[in-house]
Backbone as a ProteinNet text record, in pm:
[ID]
protein_1_A
[PRIMARY]
XXXXXXXXXXXXXXXXXXXXXXXXXXXXXXXXXXXXXXXXXXXXXXXXXXXXXXXXXXXXXXXXXXXXXXXXXXXXXXXXXXXXXXXXXXXXXXXXXXXXXXXXXXXXXXXXX
[TERTIARY]
1731.2	1636.6	1492.7	1475.1	1341.2	1282.1	1362.6	1314.4	1282.4	1369.3	1348	1215.5	1192.3	1068.1	946.5	958.6	848.2	812.1	912.9	888	828.4	887.2	836.4	693.2	660.4	523.8	427.1	467.4	382.2	357.1	462.2	449.2	362.8	382.2	302.9	154.3	122.6	-18.3	-78.6	-1.7	-51.4	-73.9	15.9	1.1	-123	-144.9	-262.5	-391.3	-385.2	-502.1	-521.3	-432.2	-444.8	-398.3	-310	-265.4	-172.1	-102	-6.7	-70.5	-129.8	-197.8	-96.2	-126.6	-38	73.4	81.5	186.5	121.3	132.6	67.4	136.4	263.6	337.7	466.7	505.3	628.2	744.2	862.7	978.5	1015	1087.8	1131.8	1223.9	1203.9	1288.3	1418.3	1440.2	1564.3	1682.9	1657.4	1766.6	1776.1	1892.4	1910.6	1814.8	1795.1	1705.1	1560.2	1523.8	1388.8	1365	1465.4	1453.1	1442.9	1523.2	1518.5	1379.1	1316.1	1179.9	1081.4	1090.1	1000.8	1019	1142.6	1167.9	1120.2	1134.2	1082.3	930.4	863.2	718.1	683	761.5	739.1	752	856.8	877.3	760.5	716.6	605.3	474.5	462.8	344.5	342.3	460.1	468.3	500.2	543.8	567.2	440.7	406.3	289	316.5	215.7	238	267.8	352.7	383.6	264.3	253.8	145.6	171.2	298.1	337.3	475.4	512	644.2	753.8	842.7	952.9	1073.4	1189.6	1315	1323.1	1262.2	1268.2	1200.7	1085.4	1016	1096.2	1148.6	1230	1351.8	1415	1533.3	1495.8	1384.1	1339.4	1309.7	1243.7	1212.3	1340.4	1435.6	1562.1	1636.7	1657.3	1736.4	1663.6	1532.6	1457.4	1471.1	1464.9	1479.3	1619.5	1721	1858.7	1873.3	1815.6	1819.6	1761.2	1644	1580.9	1660.9	1724.7	1812.5	1923.4	1986.6	2095.3	2041.8	1925.1	1864.2	1834.4	1803.9	1779.4	1909.4	2021.7	2150.7	2189.4	2136.7	2167.4	2226.1	2359.2	2428.3	2413.8	2397.9	2378.5	2246.7	2141.7	2012.3	2024.3	2102	2123.1	2195.1	2295.7	2369.3	2278.3	2195.4	2101	2005.3	1957.4	1868.3	1938.6	2063.3	2140.4	2163.9	2195.9	2222.3	2096.6	1980.3	1854.3	1786.2	1860.4	1804.1	1754.9	1647.5	1598.9	1708.3	1705.4	1810.2	1806.5	1696.1	1688.1	1755	1815.2	1884.4	2034.3	2109.5	2255.2	2311.4	2382	2441.3	2592.8	2653.5	2798.4	2872.7	2982.9	3061.3	3101.3	3135	3171.7	3063.1	2937	2830.1	2835.9	2858.4	2871.7	2989.1	3099.5	3218.8	3192	3132.4	3106.3	3009.6	2900.6	2803	2858.2	2942.7	3007.4	3099.4	3175.4	3264.9	3186.4	3078	2994.7	2934.9	2886.9	2828.5	2935.9	3055.3	3164.5	3202.4	3206.7	3237.3	3129.9	3003.6	2894.2	2904.7	2929.4	2937.4	3053.3	3169.3	3284.2	3264	3199.1	3171.1	3069.5	2965.1	2864.5	2926.3	3023.2	3087.5	3170.5	3225.3	3306.7	3220.9	3095.4	3006.8	2955.6
-139.9	-50	-78.4	-116.4	-144.7	-266.5	-369.8	-489.9	-459.3	-382	-341.6	-266.2	-173.1	-95.4	-186.9	-284.7	-378.9	-454.3	-506.5	-582.8	-493.6	-375.8	-285.5	-244	-225.8	-190.8	-305	-429.4	-545.5	-557.5	-540	-551.1	-437.7	-317.3	-202.6	-225.8	-271.7	-295.2	-407.9	-512.5	-622.5	-574.6	-489.6	-436.1	-348.1	-265.4	-177.6	-260.7	-376.3	-464.3	-547.4	-531.5	-602.9	-746.6	-777.3	-916.5	-962.6	-870.9	-906.8	-880.5	-983	-970.2	-942.7	-845.9	-811.9	-717.8	-680.5	-590.2	-454.2	-365.7	-235.6	-145.6	-120.2	-38.1	-110.1	-95.1	-156.5	-59.6	-113.3	-24.9	34	141.8	203.5	107.8	95.7	7.5	76	196.7	268.7	210.4	138.4	75.2	-71.4	-131.4	-272.4	-360.5	-331.6	-414.8	-395.9	-275.7	-252.2	-325.3	-322.4	-395.2	-544.8	-595.3	-738	-776.9	-691.4	-717.9	-722.2	-624.5	-621	-745.7	-785.6	-901.8	-1031.3	-1041.9	-1160.2	-1167.7	-1055.2	-1053.2	-1091.6	-1040.2	-1073.5	-1223.9	-1284	-1428.3	-1504.6	-1463.2	-1531.7	-1518.3	-1411.9	-1395.5	-1499	-1544.8	-1629	-1775.5	-1807.3	-1947.9	-2004.5	-2126.5	-2184.3	-2202.2	-2181.1	-2197.3	-2343.2	-2364.7	-2503.1	-2569.3	-2700.1	-2772.8	-2778.4	-2773.2	-2764.1	-2700.6	-2637	-2574.2	-2678.8	-2647.3	-2740	-2665.9	-2728.9	-2666.8	-2650.2	-2741.7	-2730.7	-2603	-2571.6	-2448.8	-2327.3	-2330.1	-2218.6	-2197.1	-2305.3	-2297.6	-2238.3	-2282.4	-2229	-2079.6	-2040.3	-1899.3	-1817.8	-1868.9	-1798.5	-1776.5	-1882.3	-1868.5	-1788.4	-1795.6	-1712.1	-1565	-1534.2	-1395.2	-1344.7	-1426.5	-1385.9	-1362.8	-1450.5	-1432.2	-1295.8	-1262.9	-1136.4	-1016.6	-1030.5	-923.1	-896.6	-1003.3	-988.6	-940.5	-988.3	-946.3	-796.7	-744.9	-601.1	-523.3	-593.6	-526.8	-486.2	-553.5	-514.2	-630.3	-639	-744.5	-725.4	-601.5	-576.6	-637.4	-624.1	-685.3	-837.5	-891.9	-1036.8	-1083.8	-1008.3	-1044.3	-1038	-936.8	-925.3	-1043.8	-1081.8	-1197.2	-1323.6	-1341.5	-1459	-1460.1	-1344.2	-1335	-1359.9	-1330.8	-1350.3	-1481.8	-1572.9	-1702.3	-1778.6	-1854.6	-1936.2	-2030.3	-2056.2	-2138.5	-2283.9	-2326.8	-2465.6	-2486.6	-2380.7	-2391.4	-2373.7	-2476	-2468.2	-2401.1	-2291.6	-2218.7	-2239.2	-2299.5	-2318.1	-2184.4	-2182.6	-2060.6	-1991.3	-2063.7	-1992.5	-1897.4	-1930.3	-1839.5	-1709.7	-1720.3	-1599.5	-1515	-1580.1	-1509.1	-1436.6	-1505.2	-1444.6	-1327.6	-1345.6	-1237.2	-1119.3	-1146.1	-1037.9	-958.7	-1028.9	-961.1	-880.2	-937.4	-863.5	-737.6	-750.4	-634.6	-529.2	-572.4	-477.3	-405.8	-480.9	-419.9	-317.8	-354.5	-263	-137.2	-153.5	-38.7	52.3	-6.5	76.7	142.2	71.7	127.5	241.1	223.5	328.8	451.9	432.6	545.6	628.7	563.6	633.5	712.6	672.3	737.8	870.3
-2445.3	-2382.6	-2425.1	-2551.2	-2600.2	-2528.6	-2509.1	-2441.4	-2295.8	-2231.7	-2091.8	-2080.3	-2172.1	-2171	-2188.6	-2278.2	-2301.7	-2173.1	-2105.8	-1982.6	-1874.5	-1855	-1751.2	-1780.1	-1906.4	-1945	-1912	-1943.7	-1912.9	-1762.8	-1683.6	-1537.6	-1484.4	-1535	-1489.8	-1518.3	-1639	-1673.9	-1590	-1565.1	-1481.2	-1338.2	-1289.9	-1154.5	-1145.1	-1245.3	-1246.1	-1253.5	-1315	-1324.8	-1198.2	-1100.3	-973.7	-979.7	-1072.4	-1089.2	-977.6	-915	-810.1	-674.5	-618	-489.5	-380.3	-295.1	-184	-223.2	-349.4	-396.8	-419.1	-320.7	-330.6	-433	-413.5	-507.3	-544.4	-666.8	-714.1	-692.2	-661.3	-647.9	-783.5	-782.1	-906.8	-981.4	-1110.7	-1191.7	-1230.6	-1179.3	-1209	-1134.9	-1026.9	-952.3	-993.3	-967.2	-1001.9	-923.3	-795.4	-715.1	-759.9	-800	-850.7	-981.7	-1069.9	-1196.2	-1169.7	-1076.3	-1042.8	-994.6	-914.9	-866.5	-982.2	-1071.7	-1187.3	-1274.3	-1296	-1380.7	-1316.2	-1184.4	-1114.7	-1130.8	-1121.5	-1141.7	-1285.6	-1381	-1521.6	-1544.8	-1488.1	-1503.2	-1441.3	-1324.1	-1258	-1336.1	-1414.5	-1498.5	-1610.5	-1654	-1772.3	-1744.7	-1624.8	-1590.1	-1527.1	-1559.5	-1494.1	-1344.8	-1262.5	-1118.6	-1084.9	-984.1	-948.1	-881.2	-898.2	-831.5	-681.2	-643.7	-502.9	-499.5	-388.4	-381.8	-405.1	-498.2	-524.5	-580.2	-566.9	-608.1	-759.6	-836.3	-982.3	-1030.9	-974	-1012.7	-968.1	-846.4	-797	-886.6	-928.5	-1014.5	-1150.6	-1207.8	-1337.2	-1326.1	-1218.5	-1197.2	-1181.5	-1103.2	-1080.7	-1211.4	-1288.4	-1410.6	-1516.9	-1522.5	-1616.9	-1579.8	-1451.1	-1405.8	-1437.3	-1412.3	-1444.2	-1594.4	-1674.3	-1819.5	-1858.6	-1805.3	-1841.5	-1789.2	-1674.9	-1625.7	-1726.7	-1771.4	-1867.8	-2002.8	-2042.1	-2168.9	-2167.5	-2048.5	-2033.7	-2012.7	-2011.1	-1999.8	-1859.8	-1758.2	-1620.9	-1541.7	-1541.9	-1467.9	-1317.3	-1272.1	-1128	-1081	-1161	-1126.7	-1127.2	-1220.9	-1224.9	-1098.7	-1055	-933.5	-811.2	-801.2	-689.3	-689	-806.8	-817.7	-770.3	-812.5	-771.5	-621.2	-564.9	-421	-338	-393.9	-322.4	-358.3	-418.8	-458.6	-336.2	-352.4	-240.3	-189.6	-62	-0.6	-47.3	-107.5	-154	-289.8	-345.3	-473.5	-449.8	-481.9	-468.6	-594.4	-573.1	-684.7	-679.2	-780.7	-779.7	-772.8	-702.9	-682.4	-813.3	-919.6	-1043.7	-1094.2	-1071.1	-1112.5	-1032.9	-901.9	-820	-869.3	-901.2	-947.5	-1078.8	-1174.8	-1306.1	-1294.2	-1220.2	-1209.3	-1129.8	-1031.6	-957.7	-1049.8	-1133.1	-1226.5	-1329.9	-1380.8	-1476.5	-1412.8	-1290.4	-1220.6	-1193.3	-1153.9	-1131	-1260.2	-1369.2	-1499.9	-1536.8	-1516.6	-1549.9	-1463.9	-1336	-1245.3	-1283.8	-1312	-1347.6	-1484.3	-1576.5	-1707.5	-1697.2	-1612.7	-1592.8	-1529.2	-1438.1	-1370.9	-1468.5	-1571.3	-1669.8	-1768.1	-1782.8	-1880.9	-1832.9
[MASK]
+++++++++++++++++++++++++++++++++++++++++++++++++++++++++++++++++++++++++++++++++++++++++++++++++++++++++++++++++

């Protein structure tokens, strides 16, 4: 929770400073898709911009965002990030299977709490 709060705080302050052009309001980070959006913005704040659009940069951004989703304890956000990956990145099926299982476990565990 502390790490999640740190990231959300960094993104909020960057947004208030106008760092994200074209991003008027950020979605609530209370949902998995909202957290995934915040984490993608966080990753983009810390990765150097590509000199030109390329799959290597997209792949680095994707896996960094998934890492931060998992670091924040949200497998559902990681699965959403994986499902919304750019089409130029081939994701092996075992990754989809593992992240789906992790998200299902998280959802069923959250429902029991």
